[in-house]
Amino acid sequence: MPPSERVFSGVQPTGKLHLGNYVGALSQWAANQDDYENVFCVVDLHALTIPEAIDPKVLRAKNREVAALYVAAGIDPDSATIFLQSQVPQHAELAWVLNCVTPLGWLERMTQFKAKSGTTESIGTGLLDYPVLMAADILLYDTNFVPVGDDQRQHIELTRDVALRFNHMFGDTFVIPEPLIRSSGARIMGFDDPTQKMSKSIGEQKGTHSVGLLDPPDTIRKIIMRAATDSGRDVHFDTAAPGVLNLLSIYEVLTGEKRADIEARFDGQGYGVLKRTVADAVIAALEPLQARYAELTADPATIEEILRRGAERAAPIAERTMERVRAATGLG
Ligand code: AQP
């Protein structure tokens, strides 16, 4: 029997996709894909929320790069629906409707908005509205589960609140989604500063911050060998310094080894050995992804075809939801 529950998730096509995106999102999507019906979107409308950073040629190329990385990470494009958000106009339509039922105060409280609005000179309305568009993305597909990193927890909560509010005002229309967040590795931190979440935009500016999914092995090794740790030798998950815990968590997720075995393996070894071993594990995890990516992008028509088919499959699902929304609200 085909799976009855649906998963939806996406990545914004800006900056350099990094190890955090792989651990928190892509690897999870791939690992669980047989349990669900899968819809994975490249959320290019979200990329416009910082318009100063947009170069149309770069965005077009990034859209394809991110879609190719989904497949390279192991998502099967024959069974999963992989598409560009801007090719299914119902995303923008539903976002407008949800805007009208979302109190402004809910958006002003979002920590990601507060953090990002502090770093741009002029704040566009789109940046504030980002979580409403994200709610539309999720709710359009009657999504049961949203596999994301821990940084998106608050946005999923908001999606649930918006859906419940709409259902309360207009009658049962939306499925209420649940987040799927892994218990370890849900928030990979920057190698240069383990108090800061690994992020695409910082990775673009600082070479020591993140490992990119397409970085060559020697670059990966260099970045990890320079990772911030501390002056001690503690390698216990409960007590290690943040930078050391980050390395231990990456190793745990990528190898699947038990915590007690990892602690025993690195006990008394010094951080040089830990870093070298983590670098080996990261290189080994990314090697097949990079090989598949190279194969896949050798002919640009392959990705174009995956995206075309994806939009063709996504649009009727999105339209069915919009029909319910229009009927519930009296639109049209
Ligand atoms: N550090 C992380 N650890 C675990 N999961 C993470 N995710 C992001 N960072 C980590 C998860 O990856 C998916 C895509 O998220 P995104 O497109 O918002 O990427 P980002 O790296 O979070 O981007 P920035 O840097 O914050 O924003 P931009 O692109 O504007 O520079 C999500 O599931 C996320 O949880």
Coordinates of C-alpha atoms and ligand atoms in Angstrom, one line a residue:
M1 CA 0.0 0.0 0.0
P2 CA 1.3 3.5 -0.8
P3 CA 2.1 5.6 2.3
S4 CA -0.9 7.6 3.5
E5 CA 0.9 10.4 5.3
R6 CA 2.6 13.3 3.5
V7 CA 5.8 15.1 4.3
F8 CA 6.6 18.6 3.0
S9 CA 9.9 20.5 3.4
G10 CA 12.1 23.0 1.5
V11 CA 15.3 24.9 1.4
Q12 CA 15.8 28.5 0.4
P13 CA 18.0 28.8 -2.7
T14 CA 20.5 31.3 -1.3
G15 CA 24.0 31.0 -0.1
K16 CA 26.1 27.9 0.2
L17 CA 24.2 24.8 1.3
H18 CA 26.1 23.4 4.2
L19 CA 26.5 20.4 6.5
G20 CA 23.8 21.7 8.8
N21 CA 21.3 21.7 6.0
Y22 CA 22.4 18.1 5.2
V23 CA 22.2 16.8 8.8
G24 CA 19.1 18.8 9.9
A25 CA 17.1 18.4 6.7
L26 CA 18.2 16.6 3.5
S27 CA 19.7 13.5 5.2
Q28 CA 16.5 13.1 7.2
W29 CA 14.2 13.5 4.2
A30 CA 16.2 10.8 2.3
A31 CA 16.3 8.4 5.3
N32 CA 12.5 8.5 5.9
Q33 CA 11.3 8.8 2.3
D34 CA 9.9 5.3 2.1
D35 CA 7.6 5.9 5.1
Y36 CA 5.8 8.9 3.5
E37 CA 4.5 10.5 0.4
N38 CA 7.2 13.2 -0.1
V39 CA 6.9 16.8 -1.4
F40 CA 10.1 18.8 -1.5
C41 CA 10.1 22.4 -2.7
V42 CA 12.9 24.8 -3.6
V43 CA 11.5 27.9 -1.9
D44 CA 12.6 30.6 -4.3
L45 CA 9.9 33.1 -3.4
H46 CA 11.5 33.1 0.1
A47 CA 14.8 34.0 -1.4
L48 CA 13.4 37.4 -2.4
T49 CA 12.9 38.4 1.3
I50 CA 16.4 39.9 1.2
P51 CA 16.1 41.5 -2.2
E52 CA 19.5 43.3 -2.0
A53 CA 21.2 39.9 -2.1
I54 CA 19.4 38.8 -5.3
D55 CA 21.1 38.5 -8.6
P56 CA 18.5 37.0 -11.1
K57 CA 21.1 34.8 -12.9
V58 CA 22.5 33.5 -9.6
L59 CA 19.0 32.7 -8.2
R60 CA 18.1 30.8 -11.4
A61 CA 21.3 28.7 -11.1
K62 CA 20.8 28.2 -7.3
N63 CA 17.3 26.9 -7.9
R64 CA 18.7 24.2 -10.0
E65 CA 21.7 23.5 -7.7
V66 CA 19.4 23.0 -4.7
A67 CA 17.1 20.7 -6.6
A68 CA 20.1 18.7 -7.8
L69 CA 21.3 18.5 -4.2
Y70 CA 18.0 17.0 -3.1
V71 CA 18.5 14.2 -5.6
A72 CA 22.2 13.9 -4.9
A73 CA 21.4 13.5 -1.2
G74 CA 19.3 10.4 -2.0
I75 CA 15.8 11.7 -2.7
D76 CA 14.2 9.6 -5.4
P77 CA 12.8 12.0 -8.0
D78 CA 10.5 9.3 -9.4
S79 CA 8.6 8.9 -6.2
A80 CA 9.1 12.3 -4.5
T81 CA 7.7 15.5 -5.9
I82 CA 10.5 18.0 -6.3
F83 CA 9.6 21.5 -7.6
L84 CA 10.2 25.2 -7.6
Q85 CA 7.8 27.2 -5.3
S86 CA 7.4 30.0 -7.9
Q87 CA 6.1 27.5 -10.5
V88 CA 3.0 26.8 -8.4
P89 CA 1.2 30.2 -8.0
Q90 CA -1.1 28.8 -5.3
H91 CA 1.7 29.4 -2.8
A92 CA 1.5 33.1 -3.2
E93 CA -2.3 33.0 -3.3
L94 CA -2.7 31.1 0.0
A95 CA 0.0 33.3 1.6
W96 CA -2.3 36.3 1.0
V97 CA -5.3 34.7 2.5
L98 CA -3.3 33.5 5.6
N99 CA -1.9 37.1 5.9
C100 CA -5.4 38.2 6.5
V101 CA -5.9 35.9 9.5
T102 CA -2.5 36.2 11.0
P103 CA -2.1 38.8 13.8
L104 CA 0.9 41.1 13.2
G105 CA 2.1 40.5 16.8
W106 CA 2.7 36.8 16.0
L107 CA 5.1 37.7 13.2
E108 CA 6.9 40.4 15.2
R109 CA 7.7 37.8 17.9
M110 CA 9.6 35.4 15.5
T111 CA 13.2 35.1 16.6
Q112 CA 14.4 34.6 13.0
F113 CA 12.8 37.9 11.9
K114 CA 14.3 39.7 14.9
A115 CA 17.8 38.3 14.1
K116 CA 17.6 38.9 10.3
S117 CA 16.0 42.3 10.5
G118 CA 19.0 43.5 12.6
T119 CA 21.4 42.6 9.8
T120 CA 19.7 44.4 6.9
E121 CA 19.5 48.1 6.3
S122 CA 15.9 48.3 5.1
I123 CA 13.5 45.6 6.2
G124 CA 11.1 44.5 3.5
T125 CA 7.5 43.4 4.4
G126 CA 8.4 40.0 2.9
L127 CA 11.0 39.4 5.6
L128 CA 8.3 39.9 8.3
D129 CA 5.9 37.8 6.3
Y130 CA 8.3 34.9 5.6
P131 CA 6.6 32.6 8.1
V132 CA 3.2 33.1 6.6
L133 CA 4.5 32.1 3.2
M134 CA 6.1 29.1 4.9
A135 CA 2.7 28.3 6.5
A136 CA 1.1 28.4 3.0
D137 CA 3.8 26.1 1.6
I138 CA 3.1 23.5 4.2
L139 CA -0.7 23.8 4.4
L140 CA -1.3 23.6 0.7
Y141 CA -0.2 20.0 0.6
D142 CA -2.3 18.7 3.6
T143 CA 1.1 18.0 5.2
N144 CA 1.2 15.7 8.1
F145 CA 4.9 16.1 8.9
V146 CA 7.6 18.7 8.3
P147 CA 11.2 17.5 8.7
V148 CA 13.3 20.5 9.6
G149 CA 16.2 21.6 11.7
D150 CA 15.6 22.9 15.2
D151 CA 15.8 26.6 14.0
Q152 CA 12.5 26.1 12.2
R153 CA 10.6 24.9 15.3
Q154 CA 9.0 28.3 16.0
H155 CA 7.9 28.7 12.4
I156 CA 6.1 25.3 12.4
E157 CA 4.4 26.3 15.7
L158 CA 3.2 29.4 13.9
T159 CA 2.0 27.4 11.0
R160 CA -0.1 25.3 13.3
D161 CA -1.5 28.4 15.1
V162 CA -2.5 30.0 11.8
A163 CA -4.1 26.8 10.5
L164 CA -6.1 26.4 13.8
R165 CA -7.2 30.0 13.7
F166 CA -8.3 29.7 10.0
N167 CA -10.1 26.4 10.8
H168 CA -11.8 28.1 13.8
M169 CA -12.9 31.1 11.7
F170 CA -14.0 29.4 8.4
G171 CA -14.5 25.7 9.3
D172 CA -12.2 22.7 9.0
T173 CA -10.0 23.3 6.0
F174 CA -6.4 22.5 6.9
V175 CA -4.6 19.5 8.2
I176 CA -2.5 20.5 11.3
P177 CA 1.1 19.5 10.6
E178 CA 3.7 18.2 13.1
P179 CA 7.4 19.0 13.0
L180 CA 9.9 16.2 12.6
I181 CA 13.1 17.3 14.3
R182 CA 15.9 14.8 15.0
S183 CA 16.9 14.3 18.6
S184 CA 20.6 14.8 17.9
G185 CA 22.2 17.1 15.3
A186 CA 19.1 19.2 14.9
R187 CA 21.1 22.4 15.3
I188 CA 24.7 22.2 13.8
M189 CA 26.7 25.2 15.0
G190 CA 29.3 27.2 13.1
F191 CA 32.8 25.8 13.1
D192 CA 34.3 29.2 13.7
D193 CA 31.8 30.1 16.5
P194 CA 29.9 27.3 18.1
T195 CA 27.4 29.7 19.8
Q196 CA 26.0 30.6 16.3
K197 CA 23.9 28.2 14.2
M198 CA 25.6 27.2 11.0
S199 CA 24.0 29.3 8.3
K200 CA 24.2 29.8 4.6
S201 CA 24.6 33.5 4.6
I202 CA 27.4 33.5 7.2
G203 CA 29.0 30.7 5.2
E204 CA 29.1 32.9 2.2
Q205 CA 31.0 35.6 4.1
K206 CA 33.4 33.5 6.3
G207 CA 35.4 30.6 4.9
T208 CA 35.8 29.0 8.3
H209 CA 32.1 29.0 9.3
S210 CA 30.7 26.0 7.5
V211 CA 31.5 23.0 5.3
G212 CA 29.6 23.3 2.0
L213 CA 28.0 20.2 0.5
L214 CA 30.1 20.6 -2.6
D215 CA 33.4 21.6 -0.9
P216 CA 36.4 19.4 -2.0
P217 CA 37.9 17.1 0.7
D218 CA 41.0 19.2 1.4
T219 CA 38.8 22.3 2.0
I220 CA 36.5 20.2 4.3
R221 CA 39.5 19.0 6.3
K222 CA 41.0 22.5 6.6
I223 CA 37.8 23.9 7.9
I224 CA 37.2 21.2 10.5
M225 CA 40.8 21.2 11.6
R226 CA 40.4 24.9 12.4
A227 CA 37.1 24.4 14.3
A228 CA 36.9 26.3 17.6
T229 CA 37.1 23.9 20.6
D230 CA 38.6 24.8 24.0
S231 CA 41.8 24.1 25.9
G232 CA 40.6 21.0 27.8
R233 CA 40.2 17.4 26.8
D234 CA 36.6 16.7 27.7
V235 CA 34.8 14.6 25.1
H236 CA 31.5 13.8 27.0
F237 CA 28.3 14.7 25.3
D238 CA 26.9 16.1 28.6
T239 CA 29.8 18.3 29.7
A240 CA 32.0 19.1 26.6
A241 CA 32.5 22.7 25.4
P242 CA 30.0 23.8 22.7
G243 CA 32.5 23.5 19.8
V244 CA 33.5 19.9 21.0
L245 CA 29.9 18.9 21.4
N246 CA 29.2 20.2 17.9
L247 CA 32.0 17.9 16.5
L248 CA 30.7 14.9 18.6
S249 CA 27.1 15.4 17.4
I250 CA 28.2 15.6 13.7
Y251 CA 30.2 12.4 14.2
E252 CA 27.2 10.7 16.0
V253 CA 24.7 11.6 13.2
L254 CA 27.0 10.7 10.3
T255 CA 28.3 7.4 11.7
G256 CA 25.3 6.2 13.8
E257 CA 27.7 5.1 16.5
K258 CA 26.4 5.1 20.1
R259 CA 27.3 8.0 22.4
A260 CA 29.1 5.7 24.9
D261 CA 31.3 4.2 22.1
I262 CA 32.1 7.7 20.8
E263 CA 33.1 8.9 24.2
A264 CA 35.3 5.8 24.7
R265 CA 36.8 6.2 21.2
F266 CA 38.0 9.8 21.8
D267 CA 38.7 9.7 25.6
G268 CA 42.2 11.0 26.2
Q269 CA 43.0 11.4 22.5
G270 CA 43.1 15.2 22.3
Y271 CA 41.0 17.4 20.0
G272 CA 43.4 16.9 17.0
V273 CA 42.3 13.3 16.7
L274 CA 38.7 14.2 17.2
K275 CA 38.8 16.8 14.4
R276 CA 40.7 14.5 12.0
T277 CA 38.2 11.7 12.6
V278 CA 35.2 14.0 12.2
A279 CA 36.7 15.4 9.0
D280 CA 37.1 11.8 7.6
A281 CA 33.4 11.0 8.5
V282 CA 32.2 14.2 6.8
I283 CA 34.3 13.6 3.7
A284 CA 33.0 10.0 3.5
A285 CA 29.4 11.1 3.9
L286 CA 29.6 13.8 1.2
E287 CA 31.6 11.8 -1.3
P288 CA 28.7 9.8 -2.8
L289 CA 26.5 13.0 -2.7
Q290 CA 29.2 14.9 -4.7
A291 CA 29.6 12.1 -7.2
R292 CA 25.8 11.9 -7.8
Y293 CA 25.6 15.7 -8.1
A294 CA 28.4 15.7 -10.8
E295 CA 26.6 13.0 -12.7
L296 CA 23.2 14.6 -12.4
T297 CA 24.3 18.1 -13.5
A298 CA 26.4 16.8 -16.5
D299 CA 23.2 17.2 -18.5
P300 CA 21.2 20.3 -17.4
A301 CA 18.0 18.8 -19.0
T302 CA 17.8 16.2 -16.3
I303 CA 17.1 18.7 -13.5
E304 CA 14.8 20.7 -15.8
E305 CA 12.7 17.6 -16.4
I306 CA 12.6 16.7 -12.7
L307 CA 11.4 20.2 -11.9
R308 CA 8.8 20.2 -14.7
R309 CA 7.4 16.9 -13.6
G310 CA 7.4 18.0 -9.9
A311 CA 5.4 21.2 -10.6
E312 CA 3.0 19.2 -12.7
R313 CA 2.4 16.9 -9.7
A314 CA 2.3 19.6 -7.1
A315 CA -0.1 22.0 -8.8
P316 CA -3.3 19.8 -8.7
I317 CA -2.7 19.1 -4.9
A318 CA -2.2 22.8 -4.3
E319 CA -5.3 23.7 -6.4
R320 CA -7.5 21.3 -4.5
T321 CA -6.6 23.0 -1.2
M322 CA -7.1 26.4 -2.7
E323 CA -10.6 25.3 -3.9
R324 CA -11.4 24.5 -0.3
V325 CA -10.0 27.8 0.9
R326 CA -12.0 29.8 -1.7
A327 CA -15.2 27.9 -0.9
A328 CA -14.6 28.4 2.9
T329 CA -14.0 32.1 2.6
G330 CA -16.4 33.0 -0.3
L331 CA -13.6 34.0 -2.7
G332 CA -14.3 33.7 -6.4
Ligands
AQP1 N1 22.7 24.7 11.4 C1 21.7 23.9 11.1 N2 21.5 22.7 11.7 C2 20.5 21.8 11.4 N3 19.6 22.1 10.5 C3 19.7 23.3 9.8 N4 19.0 23.9 8.9 C4 19.5 25.1 8.6 N5 20.6 25.3 9.3 C5 20.7 24.2 10.1 C6 17.8 23.3 8.3 O1 18.0 23.3 6.8 C7 16.7 23.5 6.2 C8 16.9 24.7 5.2 O2 17.0 25.9 5.9 P1 17.2 27.3 5.3 O3 17.0 27.3 3.9 O4 16.5 28.3 6.2 O5 18.8 27.4 5.5 P2 19.7 28.2 6.6 O6 21.0 27.6 6.5 O7 19.0 28.3 7.9 O8 19.8 29.6 5.9 P3 20.1 31.0 6.7 O9 21.5 31.3 6.6 O10 19.5 31.0 8.1 O11 19.3 31.9 5.8 P4 19.8 32.5 4.5 O12 19.7 31.4 3.4 O13 18.9 33.6 4.3 O14 21.2 32.9 4.7 C9 15.7 23.8 7.3 O15 15.0 22.6 7.6 C10 16.6 24.2 8.5 O16 15.9 23.9 9.7

